Amino acid sequence: MQYKMRILGAVLLGFVAIIVGMYGFPSFEEHVLNSDSTKINTSEPDGSEKEYARNIEQALPIQTGLIFENAKQIYAASEAYSQCETENKGVRDRLETINESIMKHLRDIDENNLIRDAVFLLQAEGYFQIYEALSTLHKLQLVKEAEHFQQAPLRPTQEEIDELTSTGYYLRDVLDAVTQYDIELTIIGAEVFRQNNNKRGLLFRRGKDKLLWSPDVFIGHNLAAAPTYFVDDIAAQYPVSQLLFTQAVRSRASIEVLEKLLSSFNYNNSPVFTKHSQLQTALQAAIEIESLEVMRLILSQPDLQHTEFFFNPLNTIIFETLNTESQEFTDTHKSMMALLVERGFMVDVVPGPFPKSLMLAGYPAMLDRPVVDQLNALSIPPKHIEKLRIHPDSELPLNLQDQLKREAYDSKLLLDEHKERVKTCDSLKQNLQSLVPPLASIDDIVAHLSADKGYVENIQLLEQQSLTLVDAFYSKMEREPRDTQGINVIAASTLSLKDIPDTVQAQIDQLTPFERHYLTEVYCEKFGKRYMEEIFDAVQYMSFNLLSHESCLAGSPHDYIETERIFYLHENTYPGIVYSELKRYAIGKAIDLLADPAFQRPKDLQGYPHGRDALMLALDLKLAAHSLDKEDYKKLIIDLIARTELKAEHLKRLHRLKVEHFMFFEDIALIHPQIRQAVGSPLVRFRTFN
């Protein structure tokens, strides 16, 4: 054990330097609290493509040239629907402002018990359903605990890299001392770490694994195998914490060790932050390792707190069981549950989102009949929670209580108004769709292919039908592994990247996206990364979705970023950077790139060969976007039109935009009046496959 931990300490600095560039975390608060993650409406319109074709013929039976005979009726319906959506958006914006204000109040509260009181107050005022309130409470507490741990940014600056490296040095010193069971150096190392870092530890990734490094985690983990004298020294001289004790439980320290730790600090079962970005109490850790003995020890403590809702040990066992294939309690589970019932615990149950439905309090889990029957058979009583109440002696400031009550009331009024407007808008939308059916989904790209044709020939076939189909085929072929033997033959036949024979280049031109990406990797291994420009010139394509951080082309964190930049700046590669960002739904990033002096070439807006360009994709994304989507499609499209020569495929999408988002179209037309010619074009048929 000592040898392994020394090795871990020795390599810590190395992989901290690597991970900060490769495996950094986004803002934890954004990750946990951001609930509006749906950017594109993926619901499919009713009916098959044949049904779509019949509907379009019925809706638009006669056209004069390319102009609808019933255009006036269609545009009037579109304008009415668009006006309704615009007005409803105003209501949603006011509602969102109030919701943001409420969440800011909650985030600004420092103490967990006051956060709990504030959330319970809002639930009592009708702002939250009970299950929503408990979920929000848990997320807020999770964010608060996460703030105590340093996390590597996604794209760290040199200053941040230096800071993380320094943290690695301090942690290595603590780890070395702990694995040597040297109490004096352990205390000194931990103190030096705290003096130079205001966090409790460091959270980062290594490959697919998450790691949490902290003096208390090191000590708690090593106490499981530590000699008696070191355990005694820690209990007597080191400031034992909830984190240290919980880690000792998780690492299966003996009862004797745990008893000594409990005698040295005021234990109250407070939850701690884990490497899995969750909160866990020591009692839950005992359940995780399935130790009845440790559970009995913890349950015997006089000041046992944090045993409700998410931290209810019975709820923990039930949720764990619900995540198994059989969803049946094991004998060990039954023994643990019997012990808890004996100590007076009950299952916390709250009303679910559907009539007569029940949920496990604190967890995103419905209590269905099979599980309820098992609980009844084991005589495990439920505790039905119908309402959450703020503590009568709460120290939550009265002015904040009044503010939350007012905002909860205003939110309810706006929500009711929004619901009524939604009904009106839905009726107008149905009227519009009766005149012009919605975009057809691409359910299966294979249905549009010819089995008798090869990859390149099918691209040409799809181009005649729809450029959206072309892009869907590219995406499919990027994800579809192929036999790489032929790629290796091509690489072996290439003696120099500066003089590739025409026969070899012809073979490259027939490769799928997956095969091209694989060839870039093989070429890099064969010729070296210094020939990256020549590799891109020959192969033209690589996928950053397939690129491994350990691959030849990636190299170090800085090299990986540089590889991206070199690829997109190269004159002979595809797709362009703006198109690529839109494929990732990075609307804001695409808008920024349009103003970047380095990416002002037409090439930067191009997509795949024979497929859509950035403006076509942007229009398709807007047409497929949900009405709640907050992205700035208007600025994106305005900026793209300014840099794009409009062609037939653009006009098809712009006409569809006018039909479905009349006022949005008119706002753009005020800046770019040339788009009004789109009314003479047929409508684009397919919904973007993204």
mmCIF file of C-alpha atoms in Angstrom, residues 25 28 31-32 138 142 203-205 208-212 250 272-280 288:
data_model
loop_
_atom_site.group_PDB
_atom_site.id
_atom_site.type_symbol
_atom_site.label_atom_id
_atom_site.label_comp_id
_atom_site.label_asym_id
_atom_site.label_seq_id
_atom_site.Cartn_x
_atom_site.Cartn_y
_atom_site.Cartn_z
ATOM 1 C CA PHE A 25 -14.308 21.048 -15.591
ATOM 2 C CA PHE A 28 -19.770 23.303 -11.407
ATOM 3 C CA HIS A 31 -23.446 22.163 -14.579
ATOM 4 C CA VAL A 32 -25.618 21.484 -11.526
ATOM 5 C CA HIS A 138 -29.910 19.308 -2.837
ATOM 6 C CA LEU A 142 -24.050 20.500 -3.588
ATOM 7 C CA LEU A 203 -10.916 17.746 -7.910
ATOM 8 C CA PHE A 204 -9.831 16.646 -11.370
ATOM 9 C CA ARG A 205 -10.010 13.956 -14.034
ATOM 10 C CA LYS A 208 -12.370 8.587 -17.380
ATOM 11 C CA ASP A 209 -11.738 8.634 -13.630
ATOM 12 C CA LYS A 210 -12.446 11.483 -11.252
ATOM 13 C CA LEU A 211 -10.008 12.028 -8.405
ATOM 14 C CA LEU A 212 -10.383 14.039 -5.216
ATOM 15 C CA ARG A 250 -15.488 4.482 2.729
ATOM 16 C CA VAL A 272 -19.278 15.746 2.499
ATOM 17 C CA PHE A 273 -18.402 16.300 -1.146
ATOM 18 C CA THR A 274 -17.147 13.194 -2.986
ATOM 19 C CA LYS A 275 -15.075 12.648 -6.115
ATOM 20 C CA HIS A 276 -18.294 11.680 -7.919
ATOM 21 C CA SER A 277 -19.587 15.237 -7.386
ATOM 22 C CA GLN A 278 -22.181 14.066 -4.888
ATOM 23 C CA LEU A 279 -22.926 14.651 -1.229
ATOM 24 C CA GLN A 280 -22.623 11.691 1.116
ATOM 25 C CA GLU A 288 -22.239 1.817 0.372
#
